[in-house]
Amino acid sequence: MTKGIYLDNNATTRVDPEVLAEMLPLFTEQFGNPSSMHGFGAAVGGKIEWARKQVQALLGAAHDSEIVFTSGGTESDNTAILSALEAYPKKREIVTSVVEHPAVLSFCDHLEKKRGYTVHRIPVDRRGNLDMEAYRAALSERVAIVSIMWANNETGTIFPVEELAVLAKAAGAVFHTDAVQAVGKIPMTLADSAIDMLSLSGHKLHAPKGIGALYVKRGLRFRPLLRGGHQERSRRAGTENAPGIVGLGAAAQLALLHMGEENTRVRALRDTLERAILAAVPNCFVTGNPDNRLPNTCNIAFEYIEGEAILLLLNEQGIAASSGSACTSGSLEPSHVMRAMGVPYTAAHGATRFSLSRETTEEEIDRVIAVVPGIIEKLRSFSPYWQADAGRPKEFAPVYS
């Protein structure tokens, strides 16, 4: 079997061999409980503190004590939101956006329906940019927490989280950002920002699954989600996942080292892929904000065909991508992100995300460019909608002419 081409790095990444090498001794040699007072535990404890400093450096945080290790992005998001609600029980409102990851949106839905909180969901425009006027209007002394993602997982659109944090703080609210997609791809200096909490997940930056972190600014009123032992300075109970933590530390170190490559070579490969597809395939366009997005992410909506059919044919060619559509058996609804941007249904169903990494090569991109036009042409030949109306919506013209 030939080596596949993996362009679904916003879903998960391959564990870097250097990361794995750092992790392996924690399974068989340095296996002590870091809470133990003997040498076995101390050795592991030292590795955990090393990892904490690597994550601190990647985030540009002021103190390594601001890094709390968790099981991943979902736990970090839930912890941040619940912490603020418990810390400020008289405040009964939450502000978020309509394009958040389900780790935030579904949890806010639960809090609204089951616990009576008021949730303000801020809309976005046709390029996925946050409605700043609506955001300002939602802020008040009644808001306990604002939770807005740093970058969207489907389109890569980047939100002005540092400005949003300043506005939230002026209104007396805690500001949290789900930065799962952004960490390791764009530079961050949290020490100079008003951001109170930030979530990240290891498997999005070449660390293993099941490990993440929550940045908690020093001095912030914080309430833990998991209570029990004294681990993580009593902010996250449970014996530490030492191999995962060390893996995250190693991945953070490598991400900082490769940040320049992510924003130059990887960005150039993404742009090459995008331009070539738009030039070769009629009636398709880029979703999100092409001028302000992650360097690795390209989401193209192909009109009059289903994204899942595109993915199946790509898979037959050994190419892994992702659908921007949440269509599943029995469902005709496109993703909530596409709907929030007002992408026409004729195109929203065909939204396909290509997400690159520092492991992506020029040869792989050339192969995808060669394959995609034929796949789209084949699928459209079966589409009655394509035959009936192949007009491109003017408001969603391609980014590149």
XYZ file of C-alpha atoms in Angstrom:
401
model
C 0.000 0.000 0.000
C 1.348 3.445 -0.950
C 1.798 6.115 1.709
C -1.340 8.156 2.157
C -1.585 11.934 2.049
C -2.887 13.291 5.320
C -4.572 16.709 5.109
C -6.808 16.462 8.169
C -4.466 17.945 10.763
C -7.165 20.130 12.312
C -8.817 16.873 13.390
C -5.644 15.367 14.819
C -1.929 15.183 14.085
C 0.632 12.418 13.965
C 2.698 12.153 17.140
C 6.132 13.497 16.262
C 8.834 10.793 16.632
C 10.810 13.155 18.865
C 7.762 13.510 21.093
C 7.331 9.741 21.300
C 11.010 9.320 22.194
C 10.559 11.692 25.138
C 7.474 9.803 26.302
C 8.669 6.206 26.167
C 10.881 6.216 29.284
C 7.872 7.361 31.340
C 6.175 4.016 30.671
C 8.947 1.634 31.688
C 11.846 3.410 33.404
C 10.644 6.646 34.986
C 7.296 5.258 36.106
C 6.972 6.637 39.631
C 4.014 8.589 40.934
C 5.111 12.240 40.870
C 3.371 12.798 44.209
C 5.643 10.254 45.922
C 8.568 11.494 47.992
C 11.092 8.877 46.828
C 13.465 9.134 43.894
C 11.161 7.362 41.453
C 8.488 10.003 41.998
C 10.877 12.933 42.062
C 12.313 11.993 38.676
C 8.855 12.040 37.104
C 7.925 15.229 38.926
C 10.946 16.938 37.444
C 9.931 15.899 33.924
C 6.422 17.270 34.487
C 7.799 20.631 35.590
C 10.067 20.684 32.528
C 6.991 20.114 30.344
C 5.128 22.892 32.132
C 7.893 25.340 31.257
C 7.733 24.328 27.575
C 4.002 25.030 27.415
C 4.560 28.323 29.230
C 7.128 29.317 26.606
C 4.850 28.393 23.698
C 2.007 30.488 25.118
C 4.215 33.370 26.177
C 2.800 33.116 29.694
C 4.385 35.006 32.555
C 4.608 32.082 34.996
C 4.873 28.315 34.592
C 2.449 27.957 37.515
C -0.273 29.331 35.210
C -0.283 26.051 33.245
C -2.703 23.376 34.489
C -2.538 19.989 32.746
C -5.861 18.388 31.783
C -7.106 15.547 29.597
C -7.654 17.802 26.581
C -9.571 20.693 25.084
C -13.054 19.650 26.175
C -12.106 19.312 29.831
C -10.246 22.605 29.708
C -13.216 24.404 28.137
C -15.709 22.978 30.618
C -13.406 23.718 33.546
C -12.925 27.339 32.504
C -16.623 28.045 32.084
C -17.717 26.301 35.279
C -14.931 27.930 37.261
C -16.118 31.408 36.360
C -19.751 30.556 37.083
C -18.864 29.176 40.510
C -16.489 32.019 41.293
C -19.148 34.623 40.455
C -22.454 32.941 41.379
C -24.506 36.138 41.181
C -23.614 36.590 37.523
C -25.981 34.490 35.420
C -24.969 35.310 31.845
C -22.447 33.827 29.394
C -21.207 35.271 26.100
C -19.938 33.023 23.310
C -20.109 32.846 19.508
C -22.301 30.862 17.157
C -19.284 29.131 15.569
C -17.633 27.665 18.675
C -16.582 24.036 18.943
C -19.260 21.771 20.486
C -17.069 21.546 23.604
C -18.230 25.096 24.312
C -21.546 25.358 22.454
C -23.044 22.111 23.743
C -21.968 22.894 27.279
C -23.523 26.375 27.054
C -26.720 24.805 25.718
C -26.766 22.535 28.770
C -26.192 25.413 31.169
C -28.980 27.380 29.530
C -31.542 24.572 29.468
C -30.749 22.793 32.725
C -29.363 25.526 34.983
C -31.156 28.621 33.771
C -28.197 30.680 32.575
C -28.669 33.262 29.834
C -26.338 32.609 26.894
C -25.557 35.324 24.347
C -24.404 33.721 21.076
C -22.667 36.354 18.979
C -23.199 36.034 15.199
C -20.560 36.204 12.475
C -20.570 37.734 9.013
C -20.202 35.938 5.686
C -16.447 35.639 6.160
C -16.765 34.282 9.665
C -15.758 37.515 11.407
C -17.352 38.201 14.772
C -20.067 40.878 14.923
C -18.259 43.338 17.186
C -21.304 45.556 17.670
C -23.356 42.609 18.906
C -20.461 41.554 21.134
C -20.215 44.938 22.813
C -23.988 45.025 23.284
C -23.960 41.638 25.045
C -21.388 42.665 27.647
C -22.638 43.854 31.019
C -21.986 43.453 34.733
C -24.298 40.409 34.596
C -21.852 38.398 32.452
C -19.701 35.922 34.381
C -17.597 34.693 31.481
C -16.929 35.269 27.801
C -15.733 32.206 25.880
C -14.656 32.938 22.300
C -12.384 30.702 20.224
C -9.029 32.042 19.018
C -9.412 30.442 15.578
C -12.226 28.479 13.986
C -11.593 24.785 13.430
C -13.461 24.610 10.108
C -12.390 27.778 8.312
C -9.305 28.840 10.249
C -10.718 32.349 10.684
C -8.904 34.133 13.520
C -10.836 36.210 16.061
C -9.377 39.332 17.727
C -9.282 37.652 21.122
C -6.902 40.124 22.711
C -9.260 43.010 21.903
C -12.253 40.933 22.973
C -10.543 40.202 26.290
C -9.954 43.895 26.980
C -13.622 44.655 26.358
C -14.732 41.752 28.550
C -12.487 42.819 31.397
C -13.833 46.383 31.191
C -17.310 44.944 31.730
C -16.132 42.879 34.693
C -16.279 39.484 32.970
C -13.741 36.669 32.911
C -12.377 36.021 29.401
C -11.621 32.495 28.158
C -10.514 31.417 24.704
C -10.609 27.962 23.163
C -7.254 28.089 21.375
C -7.098 24.402 20.480
C -6.613 25.160 16.778
C -4.403 28.210 17.220
C -1.746 27.041 19.670
C 1.453 26.128 17.860
C 0.365 27.766 14.611
C 0.497 31.468 15.452
C 2.638 33.350 17.993
C 1.135 34.112 21.400
C 2.187 36.347 24.292
C -0.350 35.812 27.029
C 1.737 37.703 29.558
C 0.887 40.921 27.717
C -2.788 40.165 27.148
C -6.010 40.464 29.146
C -6.876 36.812 28.468
C -7.738 35.056 31.746
C -7.928 31.439 30.596
C -6.947 29.523 27.474
C -7.581 25.924 26.432
C -5.269 23.767 24.343
C -5.113 20.135 23.258
C -1.968 18.106 22.652
C -3.134 16.032 19.717
C -3.555 19.156 17.572
C 0.192 19.898 17.762
C 1.839 16.482 17.316
C 1.445 15.322 20.922
C -0.708 12.320 21.905
C -4.446 12.292 22.440
C -5.776 12.546 25.968
C -3.583 15.391 27.153
C -4.191 19.118 27.178
C -3.786 22.182 29.334
C -5.652 25.150 30.711
C -3.836 28.441 31.120
C -5.089 30.261 34.225
C -3.742 33.771 34.709
C -2.133 34.297 38.099
C -4.505 35.975 40.529
C -7.691 34.845 38.767
C -10.425 33.539 41.051
C -10.511 29.830 40.114
C -12.671 26.852 41.049
C -11.589 23.326 39.992
C -13.798 20.939 38.060
C -12.199 17.798 39.492
C -11.714 17.686 43.236
C -9.704 15.176 45.214
C -5.938 15.110 45.535
C -3.550 18.045 45.564
C -2.239 17.546 42.030
C -1.714 20.599 39.825
C -1.658 22.818 42.921
C -5.131 21.519 43.816
C -6.584 22.846 40.558
C -7.011 19.491 38.804
C -7.214 16.368 40.960
C -6.049 12.941 39.785
C -2.686 11.255 39.304
C -0.887 13.030 36.487
C -0.710 11.485 33.028
C 3.057 11.797 33.097
C 3.810 10.321 29.632
C 1.172 12.527 28.053
C 2.348 15.625 29.901
C 5.955 15.065 28.860
C 4.771 14.450 25.301
C 2.877 17.741 25.341
C 5.958 19.503 26.655
C 8.111 18.079 23.891
C 5.487 18.979 21.279
C 5.291 22.538 22.619
C 9.055 22.877 22.358
C 8.990 21.655 18.742
C 6.001 23.877 17.862
C 7.878 26.952 19.041
C 10.921 25.858 17.042
C 8.860 25.359 13.863
C 6.572 28.408 14.233
C 8.343 30.249 11.438
C 7.972 27.296 9.067
C 4.271 27.041 9.885
C 3.772 30.640 8.817
C 5.935 30.523 5.680
C 6.402 27.138 4.009
C 3.134 25.602 5.229
C 1.206 28.764 4.382
C 2.717 28.795 0.880
C 1.710 25.162 0.320
C -1.828 25.936 1.472
C -2.049 28.893 -0.894
C -0.693 26.844 -3.793
C -3.329 24.168 -3.195
C -6.100 26.714 -2.910
C -5.208 28.721 -6.006
C -4.833 25.624 -8.137
C -8.207 24.180 -7.140
C -10.029 27.478 -7.621
C -8.456 27.883 -11.043
C -9.273 24.339 -12.182
C -12.737 23.820 -10.691
C -15.692 26.095 -11.533
C -18.302 27.081 -8.972
C -16.267 26.771 -5.820
C -15.041 29.328 -3.294
C -13.076 29.685 -0.079
C -15.081 29.931 3.148
C -13.987 32.051 6.081
C -11.733 35.076 6.034
C -8.912 34.550 3.500
C -6.959 37.515 4.866
C -7.035 36.525 8.534
C -6.861 32.794 9.140
C -4.577 30.023 10.306
C -1.679 29.343 7.918
C -2.507 25.657 7.512
C -6.254 25.732 6.883
C -8.154 25.808 3.602
C -11.906 25.246 3.442
C -13.392 25.205 -0.065
C -17.105 24.921 -0.771
C -17.911 23.014 -3.965
C -21.392 23.743 -5.227
C -24.045 21.126 -6.023
C -22.295 18.082 -4.534
C -22.002 16.447 -1.108
C -18.836 16.799 0.930
C -19.002 13.199 2.086
C -18.929 11.969 -1.508
C -15.842 14.114 -2.104
C -14.157 12.610 0.953
C -14.944 9.053 -0.137
C -13.387 9.552 -3.560
C -10.401 11.356 -2.060
C -9.964 8.446 0.309
C -9.906 6.036 -2.624
C -6.930 8.034 -3.867
C -5.223 7.773 -0.476
C -5.999 11.396 0.468
C -7.468 12.280 3.870
C -9.407 15.524 4.241
C -12.497 16.546 6.205
C -15.989 17.681 5.402
C -17.116 21.109 6.472
C -20.549 19.564 6.617
C -22.104 17.766 9.559
C -24.198 15.713 7.161
C -24.666 12.173 8.340
C -27.078 9.449 7.470
C -30.565 10.834 7.924
C -29.428 14.453 8.249
C -29.534 17.127 5.582
C -28.110 19.947 7.660
C -24.711 21.458 6.826
C -22.340 22.371 9.646
C -23.325 25.066 12.114
C -20.313 27.117 10.987
C -21.393 27.160 7.339
C -24.949 28.027 8.350
C -23.779 30.797 10.656
C -21.856 32.415 7.775
C -24.897 32.203 5.538
C -23.202 29.961 2.989
C -25.907 28.848 0.498
C -27.109 25.294 1.007
C -26.060 24.454 -2.556
C -22.475 25.045 -1.471
C -22.488 24.404 2.296
C -22.997 20.666 1.783
C -19.888 20.515 -0.390
C -17.569 22.327 1.998
C -14.290 20.433 2.267
C -11.460 21.244 4.653
C -7.830 20.628 3.820
C -5.631 21.189 6.882
C -1.875 20.905 6.474
C 0.981 20.476 8.935
C 4.745 20.934 8.955
C 4.954 17.337 7.697
C 3.066 18.156 4.484
C 5.250 18.103 1.362
C 5.136 19.866 -1.988
C 4.791 16.505 -3.749
C 1.701 15.702 -1.700
C 0.081 19.020 -2.574
C 0.844 18.457 -6.273
C -0.876 15.081 -6.057
C -4.002 16.567 -4.455
C -4.117 19.296 -7.077
C -4.002 16.639 -9.792
C -6.802 14.569 -8.254
C -9.433 17.028 -6.986
C -10.734 18.476 -10.307
C -11.535 15.020 -11.677
C -13.377 14.049 -8.515
C -15.536 17.168 -8.579
C -16.299 16.745 -12.280
C -17.312 13.120 -11.744
C -19.628 13.891 -8.844
C -21.255 16.813 -10.619
C -22.036 14.622 -13.595
C -24.433 12.759 -11.270
C -25.942 15.888 -9.721
C -29.323 17.059 -11.027
C -28.753 20.385 -9.270
C -25.536 20.951 -11.217
C -27.362 20.251 -14.455
C -30.212 22.594 -13.536
C -28.334 25.588 -12.170
C -24.584 26.040 -12.159
C -24.558 29.747 -11.319
C -22.151 30.850 -8.613
C -23.658 33.029 -5.851
C -22.089 36.445 -6.333
C -21.748 37.122 -2.631
C -19.459 34.115 -2.345
C -17.137 34.727 -5.263
C -13.787 32.912 -5.177
C -10.972 34.541 -3.241
C -8.613 34.233 -6.189
C -9.616 35.169 -9.724
